[in-house]
Amino acid sequence: MKFFAWAIAILSVNQIIWQTPNLPQMVYYAIFLLIAIVMVFYHPNIKINVCMLFFIMAIVCSIFVNYIPDYFMPWDRFFSFLMVILCVSPFLYNSGLTIFRKEIFDKVNILFVIIVIVSFLGYLAGVYSTADFSGFRGCTSQSMLLSPIAALSSLFFLH
């Protein structure tokens, strides 16, 4: 399961780094669905969180009841959201999945620390331009991502 934890962490972090190639969104969601299916078959005795089930039913009812223009692709967005929920949220839970999600959390935090260190070293070396209109962004795609990642990394180090 460590491989799947690293896979999810790398896929999640890959979206915010501008130097890495971005895959189409549906590839990410298909991989999340595949990992969710593997988790279901790998961990027996999975329980369903009833509150989240009502939340998902409310989303479906909202899509049916409200007029949403087709260019917003509500069903595509719902199914992609559902795939991520199946993979990383407490919708499906047992002790094994809780441990797996903690592993994902740790791996993402490690990758965040690496991003902050690489960005800082790139700043010192002059690799990343500070003359960008939005401010210093390091190796992330925008400065509004680097700031919270740096804050989370410092909290991870303090912990």
Coordinates of N, CA and C in Angstrom, one line a residue:
M1 N 0.8 -1.2 0.0 CA 0.0 0.0 0.0 C 0.9 1.3 0.0
K2 N 2.1 1.1 0.4 CA 3.0 2.3 0.3 C 3.2 2.8 -1.1
F3 N 3.2 1.9 -2.0 CA 3.3 2.3 -3.4 C 2.1 3.2 -3.8
F4 N 0.9 2.8 -3.4 CA -0.3 3.6 -3.7 C -0.3 4.9 -3.0
A5 N 0.2 4.9 -1.8 CA 0.3 6.2 -1.0 C 1.2 7.1 -1.7
W6 N 2.4 6.6 -2.2 CA 3.3 7.5 -2.9 C 2.7 7.9 -4.2
A7 N 2.0 7.0 -4.9 CA 1.4 7.4 -6.2 C 0.4 8.5 -6.0
I8 N -0.5 8.4 -5.0 CA -1.5 9.5 -4.8 C -0.8 10.8 -4.4
A9 N 0.2 10.7 -3.6 CA 1.0 11.9 -3.1 C 1.6 12.6 -4.3
I10 N 2.3 11.8 -5.1 CA 3.0 12.4 -6.3 C 2.0 12.9 -7.3
L11 N 0.9 12.2 -7.5 CA -0.1 12.8 -8.5 C -0.7 14.1 -8.0
S12 N -0.9 14.2 -6.7 CA -1.5 15.4 -6.1 C -0.5 16.5 -6.2
V13 N 0.8 16.3 -5.9 CA 1.8 17.3 -5.9 C 2.2 17.7 -7.3
N14 N 2.1 16.8 -8.2 CA 2.4 17.0 -9.6 C 1.6 18.1 -10.2
Q15 N 0.4 18.3 -9.8 CA -0.5 19.3 -10.3 C 0.0 20.8 -10.0
I16 N 0.8 20.9 -8.9 CA 1.1 22.3 -8.5 C 2.6 22.7 -8.9
I17 N 3.3 21.8 -9.5 CA 4.7 22.1 -9.9 C 4.7 22.3 -11.4
W18 N 5.2 23.5 -11.8 CA 5.1 23.9 -13.2 C 6.2 23.2 -14.1
Q19 N 7.2 22.6 -13.5 CA 8.2 22.0 -14.3 C 7.8 20.6 -14.8
T20 N 6.9 19.9 -14.1 CA 6.5 18.6 -14.4 C 5.4 18.6 -15.4
P21 N 5.4 17.5 -16.2 CA 4.3 17.4 -17.2 C 3.0 17.2 -16.6
N22 N 2.0 17.9 -17.0 CA 0.6 17.7 -16.5 C -0.1 16.7 -17.4
L23 N -0.7 15.8 -16.7 CA -1.6 14.8 -17.4 C -3.0 15.4 -17.5
P24 N -3.8 14.9 -18.4 CA -5.2 15.4 -18.5 C -5.9 15.0 -17.2
Q25 N -6.8 15.8 -16.8 CA -7.6 15.6 -15.5 C -8.2 14.2 -15.4
M26 N -8.7 13.8 -16.5 CA -9.4 12.5 -16.5 C -8.4 11.3 -16.2
V27 N -7.2 11.5 -16.5 CA -6.2 10.5 -16.2 C -6.0 10.4 -14.7
Y28 N -5.9 11.6 -14.1 CA -5.7 11.6 -12.6 C -6.9 11.0 -11.9
Y29 N -8.1 11.3 -12.4 CA -9.3 10.7 -11.7 C -9.5 9.2 -12.0
A30 N -9.0 8.8 -13.2 CA -9.1 7.4 -13.4 C -8.1 6.6 -12.5
I31 N -6.9 7.2 -12.3 CA -6.0 6.6 -11.4 C -6.5 6.6 -9.9
F32 N -7.2 7.7 -9.5 CA -7.8 7.7 -8.2 C -8.9 6.6 -8.1
L33 N -9.7 6.4 -9.2 CA -10.7 5.4 -9.1 C -10.1 4.0 -9.0
L34 N -9.0 3.8 -9.8 CA -8.3 2.5 -9.7 C -7.8 2.2 -8.4
I35 N -7.2 3.2 -7.7 CA -6.6 3.1 -6.4 C -7.8 2.8 -5.4
A36 N -8.9 3.5 -5.5 CA -10.1 3.3 -4.7 C -10.6 1.9 -4.8
I37 N -10.6 1.3 -6.0 CA -11.1 0.0 -6.2 C -10.1 -1.0 -5.6
V38 N -8.8 -0.8 -5.8 CA -7.8 -1.7 -5.2 C -8.0 -1.6 -3.6
M39 N -8.2 -0.4 -3.1 CA -8.3 -0.3 -1.6 C -9.6 -1.1 -1.1
V40 N -10.6 -1.1 -1.9 CA -11.9 -1.8 -1.5 C -11.6 -3.3 -1.5
F41 N -10.9 -3.8 -2.5 CA -10.7 -5.2 -2.5 C -9.6 -5.7 -1.6
Y42 N -8.7 -4.8 -1.2 CA -7.5 -5.1 -0.4 C -7.9 -5.1 1.1
H43 N -8.8 -4.2 1.5 CA -9.2 -4.1 2.9 C -10.7 -4.6 3.0
P44 N -10.8 -5.7 3.7 CA -12.2 -6.2 4.0 C -12.9 -5.4 5.0
N45 N -14.2 -5.7 5.2 CA -15.1 -5.1 6.2 C -15.1 -3.6 6.2
I46 N -15.3 -3.1 5.0 CA -15.3 -1.6 4.8 C -16.7 -1.1 5.2
K47 N -16.8 0.0 6.0 CA -18.0 0.6 6.4 C -18.2 1.9 5.6
I48 N -19.5 2.3 5.5 CA -19.8 3.5 4.7 C -20.2 4.6 5.7
N49 N -19.7 5.8 5.6 CA -20.0 6.9 6.4 C -21.4 7.4 5.9
V50 N -22.4 7.3 6.8 CA -23.8 7.7 6.4 C -23.9 9.2 6.1
C51 N -23.2 10.0 6.9 CA -23.3 11.5 6.7 C -22.8 11.9 5.3
M52 N -21.7 11.2 4.9 CA -21.1 11.5 3.6 C -22.0 11.0 2.5
L53 N -22.7 9.9 2.8 CA -23.7 9.3 1.8 C -24.8 10.3 1.6
F54 N -25.3 10.9 2.6 CA -26.3 12.0 2.5 C -25.8 13.2 1.7
F55 N -24.5 13.5 2.0 CA -23.9 14.6 1.3 C -23.8 14.3 -0.2
I56 N -23.5 13.1 -0.6 CA -23.4 12.8 -2.0 C -24.8 12.8 -2.6
M57 N -25.7 12.3 -1.9 CA -27.1 12.3 -2.4 C -27.6 13.7 -2.6
A58 N -27.2 14.6 -1.7 CA -27.6 16.0 -1.8 C -27.0 16.6 -3.1
I59 N -25.8 16.2 -3.4 CA -25.1 16.8 -4.6 C -25.9 16.3 -5.8
V60 N -26.2 15.0 -5.9 CA -27.0 14.5 -7.0 C -28.3 15.2 -7.1
C61 N -29.0 15.4 -6.0 CA -30.3 16.1 -6.1 C -30.1 17.5 -6.5
S62 N -29.1 18.1 -6.1 CA -28.8 19.5 -6.5 C -28.6 19.6 -8.0
I63 N -27.9 18.6 -8.6 CA -27.6 18.6 -10.0 C -28.9 18.4 -10.8
F64 N -29.7 17.5 -10.3 CA -31.0 17.3 -11.0 C -32.0 18.5 -10.9
V65 N -32.1 19.1 -9.7 CA -33.0 20.2 -9.5 C -32.6 21.5 -10.1
N66 N -31.4 21.8 -10.0 CA -30.9 23.2 -10.5 C -30.6 23.1 -12.0
Y67 N -30.8 24.3 -12.6 CA -30.4 24.4 -14.0 C -28.9 24.8 -14.0
I68 N -28.1 23.9 -14.5 CA -26.6 24.1 -14.6 C -26.3 24.0 -16.1
P69 N -25.7 25.1 -16.6 CA -25.3 25.1 -18.1 C -24.4 23.9 -18.4
D70 N -24.5 23.4 -19.6 CA -23.7 22.2 -20.0 C -22.2 22.5 -20.0
Y71 N -21.8 23.7 -20.2 CA -20.4 24.0 -20.3 C -19.7 23.9 -18.9
F72 N -20.5 23.8 -17.8 CA -19.9 23.6 -16.5 C -19.7 22.1 -16.2
M73 N -20.2 21.2 -17.1 CA -20.1 19.8 -17.0 C -20.3 19.3 -15.6
P74 N -21.5 19.4 -15.1 CA -21.8 19.0 -13.7 C -21.6 17.5 -13.4
W75 N -22.0 16.7 -14.3 CA -21.8 15.3 -14.0 C -20.4 14.8 -14.1
D76 N -19.6 15.4 -15.0 CA -18.2 15.1 -15.1 C -17.5 15.5 -13.8
R77 N -17.9 16.7 -13.3 CA -17.3 17.2 -12.1 C -17.7 16.4 -10.9
F78 N -19.0 15.9 -10.9 CA -19.5 15.1 -9.8 C -18.7 13.8 -9.7
F79 N -18.6 13.1 -10.9 CA -17.9 11.8 -10.9 C -16.4 12.0 -10.5
S80 N -15.8 13.0 -11.0 CA -14.4 13.2 -10.6 C -14.3 13.5 -9.1
F81 N -15.2 14.3 -8.5 CA -15.2 14.5 -7.1 C -15.5 13.2 -6.3
L82 N -16.4 12.4 -6.9 CA -16.7 11.1 -6.2 C -15.5 10.2 -6.2
M83 N -14.7 10.2 -7.3 CA -13.5 9.4 -7.3 C -12.5 9.8 -6.3
V84 N -12.3 11.1 -6.1 CA -11.4 11.6 -5.1 C -11.9 11.3 -3.7
I85 N -13.2 11.4 -3.5 CA -13.8 11.1 -2.2 C -13.6 9.6 -1.9
L86 N -13.8 8.8 -2.8 CA -13.7 7.3 -2.6 C -12.2 7.0 -2.2
C87 N -11.3 7.8 -2.7 CA -9.9 7.5 -2.5 C -9.3 8.0 -1.2
V88 N -9.6 9.3 -0.9 CA -8.9 9.9 0.2 C -9.8 10.4 1.4
S89 N -11.1 10.3 1.3 CA -12.0 10.8 2.3 C -12.5 9.7 3.2
P90 N -13.1 10.0 4.3 CA -13.6 8.9 5.2 C -14.9 8.4 4.8
F91 N -15.3 8.5 3.5 CA -16.6 7.9 3.1 C -16.6 6.4 3.2
L92 N -15.5 5.8 2.8 CA -15.3 4.3 3.1 C -14.2 4.3 4.2
Y93 N -14.5 3.5 5.3 CA -13.5 3.5 6.3 C -13.5 2.1 7.0
N94 N -12.3 1.9 7.5 CA -12.0 0.8 8.5 C -10.6 1.1 9.0
S95 N -10.0 0.3 9.8 CA -8.7 0.6 10.4 C -7.6 0.6 9.3
G96 N -7.7 -0.3 8.4 CA -6.6 -0.3 7.3 C -6.6 0.9 6.4
L97 N -7.8 1.4 6.1 CA -7.9 2.6 5.3 C -7.5 3.8 6.0
T98 N -7.8 3.9 7.3 CA -7.3 5.0 8.1 C -5.8 5.1 8.2
I99 N -5.2 3.9 8.3 CA -3.7 3.9 8.3 C -3.2 4.3 6.9
F100 N -3.9 3.9 5.8 CA -3.5 4.2 4.5 C -3.6 5.7 4.2
R101 N -4.6 6.3 4.7 CA -4.8 7.8 4.5 C -3.8 8.6 5.3
K102 N -3.4 8.0 6.5 CA -2.3 8.7 7.3 C -1.0 8.6 6.5
E103 N -0.8 7.5 5.8 CA 0.5 7.4 5.0 C 0.4 8.4 3.9
I104 N -0.7 8.5 3.2 CA -0.8 9.5 2.2 C -0.5 10.9 2.7
F105 N -1.1 11.2 3.9 CA -0.8 12.5 4.5 C 0.7 12.8 4.8
D106 N 1.3 11.7 5.3 CA 2.8 11.9 5.6 C 3.6 12.1 4.3
K107 N 3.2 11.3 3.3 CA 4.0 11.4 2.0 C 3.8 12.8 1.3
V108 N 2.6 13.3 1.4 CA 2.3 14.6 0.8 C 3.1 15.7 1.6
N109 N 3.1 15.5 2.9 CA 3.9 16.5 3.7 C 5.4 16.4 3.4
I110 N 5.9 15.2 3.2 CA 7.3 15.1 2.8 C 7.6 15.8 1.4
L111 N 6.7 15.6 0.5 CA 6.8 16.2 -0.8 C 6.7 17.7 -0.7
F112 N 5.8 18.2 0.2 CA 5.7 19.7 0.4 C 7.0 20.3 0.9
V113 N 7.6 19.6 1.8 CA 8.9 20.0 2.4 C 10.0 20.1 1.3
I114 N 10.0 19.1 0.4 CA 10.9 19.1 -0.7 C 10.7 20.2 -1.7
I115 N 9.4 20.5 -1.9 CA 9.1 21.7 -2.8 C 9.6 23.0 -2.2
V116 N 9.4 23.2 -0.9 CA 9.8 24.4 -0.2 C 11.3 24.5 -0.2
I117 N 12.0 23.4 0.0 CA 13.5 23.4 0.0 C 14.0 23.7 -1.4
V118 N 13.5 23.1 -2.4 CA 13.9 23.3 -3.7 C 13.6 24.7 -4.2
S119 N 12.5 25.3 -3.8 CA 12.1 26.7 -4.1 C 13.1 27.6 -3.4
F120 N 13.4 27.4 -2.2 CA 14.3 28.2 -1.4 C 15.7 28.2 -2.0
L121 N 16.2 27.0 -2.3 CA 17.5 26.8 -2.9 C 17.6 27.5 -4.3
G122 N 16.5 27.3 -5.0 CA 16.4 28.0 -6.3 C 16.4 29.5 -6.2
Y123 N 15.8 30.0 -5.2 CA 15.8 31.4 -4.9 C 17.2 31.9 -4.6
L124 N 17.9 31.2 -3.8 CA 19.3 31.5 -3.4 C 20.2 31.4 -4.6
A125 N 20.0 30.4 -5.5 CA 20.9 30.2 -6.7 C 20.5 31.2 -7.8
G126 N 19.3 31.8 -7.7 CA 18.9 32.7 -8.8 C 18.2 31.9 -9.9
V127 N 17.8 30.7 -9.7 CA 17.2 29.9 -10.8 C 15.8 30.4 -11.0
Y128 N 15.0 30.8 -10.0 CA 13.6 31.2 -10.1 C 13.6 32.7 -10.1
S129 N 12.9 33.3 -11.0 CA 12.8 34.7 -11.1 C 11.9 35.3 -10.0
T130 N 12.3 36.4 -9.5 CA 11.5 37.1 -8.5 C 10.8 38.3 -9.1
A131 N 10.9 38.5 -10.4 CA 10.3 39.6 -11.1 C 9.0 39.2 -11.6
D132 N 8.4 38.1 -11.2 CA 7.1 37.7 -11.7 C 6.0 38.7 -11.2
F133 N 5.0 38.9 -11.9 CA 3.9 39.9 -11.5 C 3.2 39.4 -10.3
S134 N 3.2 38.1 -9.9 CA 2.4 37.7 -8.8 C 3.3 37.5 -7.5
G135 N 4.6 37.7 -7.7 CA 5.5 37.5 -6.6 C 6.3 36.2 -6.8
F136 N 7.1 35.9 -5.8 CA 8.0 34.7 -5.8 C 7.1 33.4 -5.8
R137 N 7.3 32.5 -6.7 CA 6.5 31.3 -6.7 C 7.3 30.1 -6.6
G138 N 8.6 30.2 -6.8 CA 9.5 29.0 -6.7 C 9.2 28.0 -7.8
C139 N 9.1 26.7 -7.4 CA 8.8 25.7 -8.4 C 7.3 25.4 -8.5
T140 N 6.5 26.2 -7.8 CA 5.1 26.0 -7.9 C 4.5 26.8 -9.1
S141 N 3.3 26.5 -9.4 CA 2.8 27.2 -10.6 C 2.3 28.7 -10.3
Q142 N 2.2 29.0 -9.0 CA 1.9 30.4 -8.6 C 2.2 30.7 -7.2
S143 N 2.4 31.9 -6.8 CA 2.8 32.3 -5.5 C 1.8 32.0 -4.4
M144 N 0.5 31.9 -4.8 CA -0.5 31.6 -3.9 C -0.5 30.2 -3.5
L145 N 0.2 29.3 -4.1 CA 0.4 27.9 -3.7 C 1.6 27.8 -2.8
L146 N 2.7 28.5 -3.1 CA 3.9 28.3 -2.3 C 3.7 28.7 -0.9
S147 N 3.0 29.8 -0.7 CA 2.8 30.3 0.7 C 2.1 29.3 1.6
P148 N 1.0 28.7 1.3 CA 0.4 27.7 2.2 C 1.2 26.4 2.3
I149 N 1.9 26.1 1.2 CA 2.7 24.9 1.3 C 3.9 25.1 2.2
A150 N 4.5 26.3 2.2 CA 5.6 26.6 3.2 C 5.1 26.6 4.6
A151 N 3.9 27.1 4.8 CA 3.3 27.1 6.1 C 3.0 25.7 6.6
L152 N 2.5 24.9 5.8 CA 2.2 23.5 6.1 C 3.5 22.7 6.4
S153 N 4.6 23.1 5.6 CA 5.9 22.4 5.8 C 6.5 22.8 7.2
S154 N 6.3 24.1 7.5 CA 6.9 24.5 8.8 C 6.1 23.8 10.0
L155 N 4.8 23.7 9.8 CA 4.0 23.0 10.9 C 4.4 21.5 10.9
F156 N 4.7 20.9 9.8 CA 5.1 19.5 9.7 C 6.4 19.3 10.4
F157 N 7.4 20.3 10.2 CA 8.6 20.3 10.9 C 8.5 20.5 12.4
L158 N 7.6 21.4 12.8 CA 7.4 21.6 14.2 C 6.8 20.4 14.9
H159 N 6.0 19.7 14.2 CA 5.3 18.5 14.8 C 6.4 17.4 15.0

